[in-house]
PDB file of C-alpha atoms in Angstrom:
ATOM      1  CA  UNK Q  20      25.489   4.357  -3.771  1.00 64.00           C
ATOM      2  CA  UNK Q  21      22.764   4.270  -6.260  1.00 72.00           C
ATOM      3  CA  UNK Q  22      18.874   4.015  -4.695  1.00 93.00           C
ATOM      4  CA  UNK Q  23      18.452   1.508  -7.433  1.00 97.00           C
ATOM      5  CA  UNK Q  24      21.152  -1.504  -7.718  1.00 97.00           C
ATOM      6  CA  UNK Q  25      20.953  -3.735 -10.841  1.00 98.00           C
ATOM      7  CA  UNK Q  26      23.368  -6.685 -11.720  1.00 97.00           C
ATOM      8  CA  UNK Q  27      25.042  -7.916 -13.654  1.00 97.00           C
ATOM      9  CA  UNK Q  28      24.955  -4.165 -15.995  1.00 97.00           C
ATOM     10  CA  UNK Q  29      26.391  -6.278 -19.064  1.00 97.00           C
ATOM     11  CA  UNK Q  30      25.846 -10.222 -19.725  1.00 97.00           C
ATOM     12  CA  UNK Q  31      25.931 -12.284 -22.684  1.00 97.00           C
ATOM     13  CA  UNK Q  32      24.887 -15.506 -22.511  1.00 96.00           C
ATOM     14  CA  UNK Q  33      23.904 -18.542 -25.116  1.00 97.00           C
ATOM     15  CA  UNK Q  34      20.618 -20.064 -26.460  1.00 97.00           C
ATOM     16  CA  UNK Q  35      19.227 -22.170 -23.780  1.00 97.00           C
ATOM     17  CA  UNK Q  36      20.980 -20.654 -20.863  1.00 97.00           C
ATOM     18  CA  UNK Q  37      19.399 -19.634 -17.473  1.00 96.00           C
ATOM     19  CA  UNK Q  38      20.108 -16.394 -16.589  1.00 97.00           C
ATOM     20  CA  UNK Q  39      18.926 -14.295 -13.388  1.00 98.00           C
ATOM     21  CA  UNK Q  40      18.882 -10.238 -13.047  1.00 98.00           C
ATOM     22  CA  UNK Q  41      18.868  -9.019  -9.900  1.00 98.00           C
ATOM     23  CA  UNK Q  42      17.687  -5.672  -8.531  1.00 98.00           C
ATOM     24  CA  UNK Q  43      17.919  -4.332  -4.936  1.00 97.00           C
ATOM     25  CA  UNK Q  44      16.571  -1.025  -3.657  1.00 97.00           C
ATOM     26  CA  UNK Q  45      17.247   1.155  -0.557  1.00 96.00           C
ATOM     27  CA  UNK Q  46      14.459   3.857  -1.405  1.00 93.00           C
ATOM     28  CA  UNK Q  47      12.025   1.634   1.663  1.00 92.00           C
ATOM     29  CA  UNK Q  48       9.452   1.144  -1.741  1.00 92.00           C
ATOM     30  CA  UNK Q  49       6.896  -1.655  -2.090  1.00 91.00           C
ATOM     31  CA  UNK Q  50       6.372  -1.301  -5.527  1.00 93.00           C
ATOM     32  CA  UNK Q  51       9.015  -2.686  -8.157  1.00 95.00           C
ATOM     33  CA  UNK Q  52       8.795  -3.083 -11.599  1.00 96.00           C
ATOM     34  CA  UNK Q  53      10.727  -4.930 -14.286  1.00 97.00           C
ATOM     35  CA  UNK Q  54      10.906  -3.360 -17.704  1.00 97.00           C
ATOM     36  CA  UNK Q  55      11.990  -4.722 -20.813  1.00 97.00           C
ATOM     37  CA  UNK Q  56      13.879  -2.189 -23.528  1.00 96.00           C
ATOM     38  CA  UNK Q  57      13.870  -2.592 -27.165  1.00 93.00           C
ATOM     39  CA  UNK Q  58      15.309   0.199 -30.155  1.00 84.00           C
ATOM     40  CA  UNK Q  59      12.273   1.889 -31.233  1.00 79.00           C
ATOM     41  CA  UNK Q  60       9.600   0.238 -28.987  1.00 81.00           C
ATOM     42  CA  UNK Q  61      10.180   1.922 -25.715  1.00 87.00           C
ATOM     43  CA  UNK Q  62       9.544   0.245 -22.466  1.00 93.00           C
ATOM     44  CA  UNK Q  63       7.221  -2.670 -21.893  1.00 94.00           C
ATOM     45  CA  UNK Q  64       6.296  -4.056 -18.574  1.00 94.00           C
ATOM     46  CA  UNK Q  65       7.240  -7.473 -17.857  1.00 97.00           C
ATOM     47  CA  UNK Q  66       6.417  -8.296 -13.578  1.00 97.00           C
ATOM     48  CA  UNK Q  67       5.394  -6.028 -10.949  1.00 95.00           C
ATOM     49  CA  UNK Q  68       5.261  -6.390  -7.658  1.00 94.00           C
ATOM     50  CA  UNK Q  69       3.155  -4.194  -4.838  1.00 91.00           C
ATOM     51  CA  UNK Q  70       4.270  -6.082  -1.786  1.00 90.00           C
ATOM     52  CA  UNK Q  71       6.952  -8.793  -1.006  1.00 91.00           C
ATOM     53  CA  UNK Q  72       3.631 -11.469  -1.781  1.00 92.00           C
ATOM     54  CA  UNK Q  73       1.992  -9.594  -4.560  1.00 93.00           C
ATOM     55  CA  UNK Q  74       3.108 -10.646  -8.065  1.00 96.00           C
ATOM     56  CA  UNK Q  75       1.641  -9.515 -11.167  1.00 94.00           C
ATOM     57  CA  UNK Q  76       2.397 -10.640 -15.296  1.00 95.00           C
ATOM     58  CA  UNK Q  77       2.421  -7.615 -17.729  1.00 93.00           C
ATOM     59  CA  UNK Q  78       2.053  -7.245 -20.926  1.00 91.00           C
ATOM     60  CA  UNK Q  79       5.071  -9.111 -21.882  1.00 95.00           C
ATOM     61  CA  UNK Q  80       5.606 -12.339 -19.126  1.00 96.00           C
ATOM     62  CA  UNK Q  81       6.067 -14.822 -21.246  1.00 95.00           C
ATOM     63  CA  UNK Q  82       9.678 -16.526 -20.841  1.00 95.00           C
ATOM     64  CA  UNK Q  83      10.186 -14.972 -18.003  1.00 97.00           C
ATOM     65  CA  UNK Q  84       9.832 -15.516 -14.013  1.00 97.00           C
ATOM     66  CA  UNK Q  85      10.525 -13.398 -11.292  1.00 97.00           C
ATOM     67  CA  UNK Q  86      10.682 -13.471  -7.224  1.00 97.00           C
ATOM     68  CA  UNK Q  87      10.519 -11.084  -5.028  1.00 96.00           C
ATOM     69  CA  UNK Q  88      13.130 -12.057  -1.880  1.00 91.00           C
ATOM     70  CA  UNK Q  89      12.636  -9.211   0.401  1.00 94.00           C
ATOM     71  CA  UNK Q  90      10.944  -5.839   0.107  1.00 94.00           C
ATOM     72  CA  UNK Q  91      14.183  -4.489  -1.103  1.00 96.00           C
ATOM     73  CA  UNK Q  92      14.889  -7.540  -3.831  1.00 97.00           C
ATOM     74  CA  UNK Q  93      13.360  -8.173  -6.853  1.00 98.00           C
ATOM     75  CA  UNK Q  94      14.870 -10.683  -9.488  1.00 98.00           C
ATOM     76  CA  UNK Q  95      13.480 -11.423 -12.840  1.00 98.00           C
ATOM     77  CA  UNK Q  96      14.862 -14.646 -14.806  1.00 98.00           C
ATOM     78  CA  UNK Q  97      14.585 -16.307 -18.205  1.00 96.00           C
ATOM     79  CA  UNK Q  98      14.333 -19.526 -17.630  1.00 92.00           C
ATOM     80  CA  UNK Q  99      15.972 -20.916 -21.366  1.00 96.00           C
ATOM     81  CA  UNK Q 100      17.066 -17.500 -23.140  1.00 96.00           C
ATOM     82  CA  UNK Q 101      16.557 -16.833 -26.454  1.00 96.00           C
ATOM     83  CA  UNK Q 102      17.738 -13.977 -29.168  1.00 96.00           C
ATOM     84  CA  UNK Q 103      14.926 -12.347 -28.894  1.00 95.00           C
ATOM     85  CA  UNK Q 104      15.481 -11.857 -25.539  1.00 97.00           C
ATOM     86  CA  UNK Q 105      18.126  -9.395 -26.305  1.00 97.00           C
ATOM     87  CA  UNK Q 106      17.258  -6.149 -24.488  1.00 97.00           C
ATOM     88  CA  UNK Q 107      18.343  -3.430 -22.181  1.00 97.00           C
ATOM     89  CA  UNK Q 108      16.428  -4.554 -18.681  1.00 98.00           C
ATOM     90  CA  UNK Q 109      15.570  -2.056 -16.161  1.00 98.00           C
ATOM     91  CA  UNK Q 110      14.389  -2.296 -13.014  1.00 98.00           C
ATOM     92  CA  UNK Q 111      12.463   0.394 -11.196  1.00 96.00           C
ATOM     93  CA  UNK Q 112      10.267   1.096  -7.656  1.00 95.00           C
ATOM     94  CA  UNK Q 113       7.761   3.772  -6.521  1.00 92.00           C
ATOM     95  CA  UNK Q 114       6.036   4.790  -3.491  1.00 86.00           C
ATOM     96  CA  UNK Q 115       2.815   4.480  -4.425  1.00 75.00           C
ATOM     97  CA  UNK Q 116      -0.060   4.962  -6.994  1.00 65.00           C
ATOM     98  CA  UNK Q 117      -0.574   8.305  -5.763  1.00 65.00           C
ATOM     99  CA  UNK Q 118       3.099   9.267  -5.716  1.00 61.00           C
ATOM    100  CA  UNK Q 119       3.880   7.949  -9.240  1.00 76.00           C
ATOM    101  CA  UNK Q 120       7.256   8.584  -9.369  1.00 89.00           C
ATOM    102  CA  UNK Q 121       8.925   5.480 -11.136  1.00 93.00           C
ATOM    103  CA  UNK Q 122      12.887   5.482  -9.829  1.00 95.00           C
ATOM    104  CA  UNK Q 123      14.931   3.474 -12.260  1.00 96.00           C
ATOM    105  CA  UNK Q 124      18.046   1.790 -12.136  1.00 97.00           C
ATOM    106  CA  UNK Q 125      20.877   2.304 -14.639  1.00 96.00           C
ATOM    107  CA  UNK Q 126      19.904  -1.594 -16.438  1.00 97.00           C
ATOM    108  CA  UNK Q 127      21.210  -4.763 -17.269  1.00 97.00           C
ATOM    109  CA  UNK Q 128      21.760  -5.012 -21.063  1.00 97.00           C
ATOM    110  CA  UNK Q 129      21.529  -8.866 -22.139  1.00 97.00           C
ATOM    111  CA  UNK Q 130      22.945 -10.517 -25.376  1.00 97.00           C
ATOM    112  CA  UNK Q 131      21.781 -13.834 -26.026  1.00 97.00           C
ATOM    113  CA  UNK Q 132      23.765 -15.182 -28.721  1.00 96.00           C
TER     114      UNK Q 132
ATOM    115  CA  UNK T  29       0.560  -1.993 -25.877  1.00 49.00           C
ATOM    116  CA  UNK T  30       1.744   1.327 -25.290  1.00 53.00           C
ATOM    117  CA  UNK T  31      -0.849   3.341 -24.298  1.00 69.00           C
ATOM    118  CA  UNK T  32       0.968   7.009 -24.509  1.00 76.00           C
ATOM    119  CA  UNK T  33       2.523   7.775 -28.402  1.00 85.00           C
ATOM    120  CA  UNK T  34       5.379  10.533 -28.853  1.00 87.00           C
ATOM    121  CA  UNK T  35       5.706  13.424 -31.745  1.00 88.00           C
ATOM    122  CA  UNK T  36       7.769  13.435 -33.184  1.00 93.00           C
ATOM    123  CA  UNK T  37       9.851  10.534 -32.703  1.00 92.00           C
ATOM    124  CA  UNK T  38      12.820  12.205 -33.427  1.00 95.00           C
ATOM    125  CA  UNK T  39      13.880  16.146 -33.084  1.00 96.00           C
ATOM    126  CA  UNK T  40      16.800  18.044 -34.254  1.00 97.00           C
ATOM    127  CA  UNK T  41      17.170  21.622 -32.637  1.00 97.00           C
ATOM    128  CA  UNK T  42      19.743  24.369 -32.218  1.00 97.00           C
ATOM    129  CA  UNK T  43      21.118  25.342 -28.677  1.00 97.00           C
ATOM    130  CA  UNK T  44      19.085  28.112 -27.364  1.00 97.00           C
ATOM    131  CA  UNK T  45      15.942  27.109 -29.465  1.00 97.00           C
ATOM    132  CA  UNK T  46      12.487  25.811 -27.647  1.00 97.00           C
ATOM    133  CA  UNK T  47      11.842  21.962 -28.249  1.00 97.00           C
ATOM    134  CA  UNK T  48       8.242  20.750 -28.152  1.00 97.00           C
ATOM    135  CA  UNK T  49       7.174  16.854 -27.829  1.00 97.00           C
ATOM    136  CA  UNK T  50       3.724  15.930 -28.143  1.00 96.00           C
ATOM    137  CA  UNK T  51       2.442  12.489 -26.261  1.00 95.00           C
ATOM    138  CA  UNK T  52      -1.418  11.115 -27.008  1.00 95.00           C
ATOM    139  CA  UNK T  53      -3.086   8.279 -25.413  1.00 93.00           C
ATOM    140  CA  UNK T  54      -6.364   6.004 -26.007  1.00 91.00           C
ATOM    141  CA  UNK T  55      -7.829   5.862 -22.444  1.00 87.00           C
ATOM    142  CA  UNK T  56      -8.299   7.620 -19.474  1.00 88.00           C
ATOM    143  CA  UNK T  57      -5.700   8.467 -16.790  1.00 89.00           C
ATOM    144  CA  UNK T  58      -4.904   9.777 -13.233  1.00 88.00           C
ATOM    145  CA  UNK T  59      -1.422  11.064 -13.990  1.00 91.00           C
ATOM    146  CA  UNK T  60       0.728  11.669 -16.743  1.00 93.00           C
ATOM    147  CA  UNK T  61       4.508  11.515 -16.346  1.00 94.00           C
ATOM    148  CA  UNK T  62       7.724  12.591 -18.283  1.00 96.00           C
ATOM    149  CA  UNK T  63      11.035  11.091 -18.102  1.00 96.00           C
ATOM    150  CA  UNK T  64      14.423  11.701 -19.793  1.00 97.00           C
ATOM    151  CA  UNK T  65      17.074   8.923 -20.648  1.00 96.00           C
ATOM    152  CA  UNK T  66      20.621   9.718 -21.539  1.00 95.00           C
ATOM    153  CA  UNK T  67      22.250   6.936 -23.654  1.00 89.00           C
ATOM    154  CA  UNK T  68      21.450   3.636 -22.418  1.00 83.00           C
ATOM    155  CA  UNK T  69      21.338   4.924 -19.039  1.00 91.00           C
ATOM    156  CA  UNK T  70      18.192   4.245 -16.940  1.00 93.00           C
ATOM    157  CA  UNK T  71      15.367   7.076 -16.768  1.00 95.00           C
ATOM    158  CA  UNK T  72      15.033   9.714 -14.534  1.00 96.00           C
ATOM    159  CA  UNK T  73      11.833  11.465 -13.998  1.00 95.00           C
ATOM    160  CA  UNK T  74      10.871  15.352 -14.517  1.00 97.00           C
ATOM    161  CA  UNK T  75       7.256  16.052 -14.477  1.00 95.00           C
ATOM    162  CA  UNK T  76       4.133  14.693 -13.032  1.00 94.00           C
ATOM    163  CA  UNK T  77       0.869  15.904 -13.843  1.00 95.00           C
ATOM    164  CA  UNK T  78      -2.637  14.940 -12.678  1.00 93.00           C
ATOM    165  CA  UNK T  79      -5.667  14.884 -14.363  1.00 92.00           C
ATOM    166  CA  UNK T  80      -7.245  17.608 -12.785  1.00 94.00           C
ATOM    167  CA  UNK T  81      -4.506  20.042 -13.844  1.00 96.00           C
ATOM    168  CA  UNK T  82      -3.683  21.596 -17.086  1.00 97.00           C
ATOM    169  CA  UNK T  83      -0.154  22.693 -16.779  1.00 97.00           C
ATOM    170  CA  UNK T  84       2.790  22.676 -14.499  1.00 97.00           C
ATOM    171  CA  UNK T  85       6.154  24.127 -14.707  1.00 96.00           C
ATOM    172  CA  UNK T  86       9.740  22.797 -13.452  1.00 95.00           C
ATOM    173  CA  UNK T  87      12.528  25.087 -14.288  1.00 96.00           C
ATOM    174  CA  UNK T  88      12.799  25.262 -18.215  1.00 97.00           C
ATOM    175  CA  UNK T  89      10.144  22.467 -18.386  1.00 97.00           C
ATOM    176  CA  UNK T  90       6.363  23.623 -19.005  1.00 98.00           C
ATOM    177  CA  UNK T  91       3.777  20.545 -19.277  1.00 98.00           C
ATOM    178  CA  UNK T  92       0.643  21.079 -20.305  1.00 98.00           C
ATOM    179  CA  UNK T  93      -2.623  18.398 -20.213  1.00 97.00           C
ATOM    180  CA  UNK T  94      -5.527  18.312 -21.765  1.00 97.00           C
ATOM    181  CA  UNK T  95      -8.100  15.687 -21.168  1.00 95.00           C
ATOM    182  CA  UNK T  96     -10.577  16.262 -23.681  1.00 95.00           C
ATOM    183  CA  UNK T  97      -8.275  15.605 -26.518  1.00 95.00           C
ATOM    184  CA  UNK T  98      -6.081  12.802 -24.517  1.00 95.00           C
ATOM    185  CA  UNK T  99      -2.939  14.543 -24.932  1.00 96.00           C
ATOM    186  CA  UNK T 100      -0.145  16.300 -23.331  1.00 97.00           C
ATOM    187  CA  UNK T 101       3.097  18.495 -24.457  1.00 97.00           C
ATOM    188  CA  UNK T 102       6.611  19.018 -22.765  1.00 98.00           C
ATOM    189  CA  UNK T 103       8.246  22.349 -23.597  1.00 98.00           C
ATOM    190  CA  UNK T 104      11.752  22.513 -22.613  1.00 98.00           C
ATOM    191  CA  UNK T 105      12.285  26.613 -23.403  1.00 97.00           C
ATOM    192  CA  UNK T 106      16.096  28.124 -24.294  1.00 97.00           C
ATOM    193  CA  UNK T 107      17.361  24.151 -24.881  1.00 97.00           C
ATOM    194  CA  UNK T 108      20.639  23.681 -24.246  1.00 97.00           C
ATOM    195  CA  UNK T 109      23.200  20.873 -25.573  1.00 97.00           C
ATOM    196  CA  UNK T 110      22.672  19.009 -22.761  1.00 96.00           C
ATOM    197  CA  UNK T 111      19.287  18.042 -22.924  1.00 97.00           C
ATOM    198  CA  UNK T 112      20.109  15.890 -25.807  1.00 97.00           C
ATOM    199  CA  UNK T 113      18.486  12.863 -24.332  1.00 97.00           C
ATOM    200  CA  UNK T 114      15.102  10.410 -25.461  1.00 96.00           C
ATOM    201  CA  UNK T 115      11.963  11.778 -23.527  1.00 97.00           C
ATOM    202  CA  UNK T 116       9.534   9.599 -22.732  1.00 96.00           C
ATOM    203  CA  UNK T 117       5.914   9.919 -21.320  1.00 95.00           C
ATOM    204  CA  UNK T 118       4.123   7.515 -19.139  1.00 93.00           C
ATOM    205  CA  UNK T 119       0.492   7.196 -18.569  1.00 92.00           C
ATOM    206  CA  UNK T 120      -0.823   5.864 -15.265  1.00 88.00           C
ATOM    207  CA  UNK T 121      -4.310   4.627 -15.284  1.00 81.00           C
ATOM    208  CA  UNK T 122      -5.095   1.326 -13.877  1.00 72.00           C
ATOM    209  CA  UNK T 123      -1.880   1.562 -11.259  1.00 74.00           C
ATOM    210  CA  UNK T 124       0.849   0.730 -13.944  1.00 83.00           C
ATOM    211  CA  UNK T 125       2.517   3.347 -15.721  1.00 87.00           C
ATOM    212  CA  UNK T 126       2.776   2.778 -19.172  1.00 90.00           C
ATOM    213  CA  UNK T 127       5.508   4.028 -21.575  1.00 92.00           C
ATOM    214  CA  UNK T 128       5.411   5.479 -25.106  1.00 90.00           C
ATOM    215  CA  UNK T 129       8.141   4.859 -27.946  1.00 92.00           C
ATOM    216  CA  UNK T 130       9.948   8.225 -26.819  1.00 93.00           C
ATOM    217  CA  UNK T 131      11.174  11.021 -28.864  1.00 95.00           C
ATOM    218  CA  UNK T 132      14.935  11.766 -29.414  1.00 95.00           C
ATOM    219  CA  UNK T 133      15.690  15.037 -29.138  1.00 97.00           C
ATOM    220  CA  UNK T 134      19.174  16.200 -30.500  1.00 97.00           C
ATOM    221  CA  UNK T 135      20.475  19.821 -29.079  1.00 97.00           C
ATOM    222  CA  UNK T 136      23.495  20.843 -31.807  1.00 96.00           C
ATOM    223  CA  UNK T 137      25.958  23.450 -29.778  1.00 93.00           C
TER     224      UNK T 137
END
C-alpha cells in the first residue's frame, strides 16, 4: 500500500458543488501539506498542517477549507467549486523542517464543469 | 509566488547525453530540494541540499549550490530514456517548501 493515500484519484463535479479530498498517511508524519497543480505554474501551497491542531493558509486558501481528523488524515474541501478550480491536487507529509523530505501522494485530479 | 525558477523550462536530449537544469531563487534558504514527476503522477524526491554545502551526489545525479548567486543545478550524467520526467526544485526557507514551474526534460532513445 502506498505511504500516501489520496481519494477520490479522478472526480468531476459541477459549478456550485461541494466536494471533499481526502488524504491519509501511514509514514507516523505531523506535517501535511495540500498542493494545488496547474499546466505551467507548478505547485502552489494551499493548507498545511504541523500537528493535528495546527492549521496554516498558503499562498492560495481562498475557496478552500481543510481539517485535519487525526495525525494520519488530512482533508481539504471547496466549499462551492468553480472552473477554475480545475487542478491536479496533491497531498504530501514530512518529518520535519530539518528532514525536508516532502512524500507525495499520486493526486486527485478535479474537473469542475 | 514561487520562490525557486527552472532553466530551461523545457529540454530535449539524446539517450546517453548529460542534461543540466538550472533553478534560482529571490531569498534566502536552509535547504534546497529536487524532485521528479512522471506524467501526472505525484513527485518523488532525489536530492536535498543544505545551505552550508556546495554539492552532493546521488547515483547519476550531481547537485551543486551556490549561495552567493541564489542558485542551484541538477546534472543527471549518461541520461537515459527513462528519466523523461518534469524536475522540479523546492526551496525551504521559512518551514514551507516552495516549488518552481519545473523543467521538462525529454530523453529520445
Amino acid at each position: 500500500d502506498a505511504d500516501v493515500t489520496q481519494t477520490p484519484r479522478n472526480r468531476i463535479t459541477k459549478t456550485g458543488k461541494r466536494i471533499m479530498l481526502e488524504c491519509s498517511q501511514t509514514k507516523g508524519h505531523d506535517r501535511m501539506y495540500w498542493y494545488r497543480q496547474d499546466p505551467g505554474l507548478g505547485l502552489r501551497l494551499i493548507y498545511y498542517s504541523f500537528d493535528v491542531k495546527d492549521i496554516n493558509k498558503g499562498e492560495i486558501s481562498d475557496g478552500y477549507s481543510v481539517s485535519r481528523q487525526a495525525q494520519a488524515k488530512f482533508s481539504l474541501s471547496l466549499e462551492s467549486a468553480i472552473p477554475n478550480q480545475t487542478a491536479l491536487y496533491f497531498c504530501a507529509t514530512s518529518r520535519d523542517y530539518y528532514t525536508g523530505e516532502l512524500f507525495f501522494g499520486e493526486g486527485s485530479r478535479l474537473t469542475v464543469l | 509566488s514561487q520562490q525557486g525558477e527552472e532553466d530551461p523550462q523545457a529540454l530535449s536530449i539524446q539517450e546517453g547525453e548529460n542534461a543540466t537544469m538550472n533553478c534560482s531563487y529571490k531569498t534566502s534558504i536552509n535547504n534546497l530540494q529536487w524532485y521528479r514527476q512522471n506524467s501526472g503522477r505525484g513527485l518523488v524526491h532525489l536530492i536535498l541540499i543544505r545551505s552550508n554545502e556546495r554539492e552532493k551526489h546521488s547515483g547519476r545525479l550531481r547537485v551543486t549550490l551556490d549561495t552567493s548567486k541564489k542558485s542551484s543545478s541538477l546534472l543527471i550524467t549518461a541520461s537515459r530514456a527513462a528519466d523523461t520526467a518534469s524536475y522540479f526544485c523546492a526551496t525551504v526557507g521559512s518551514y514551507i517548501p516552495t516549488f518552481g514551474r519545473g523543467t521538462s526534460l525529454i530523453v529520445h532513445p
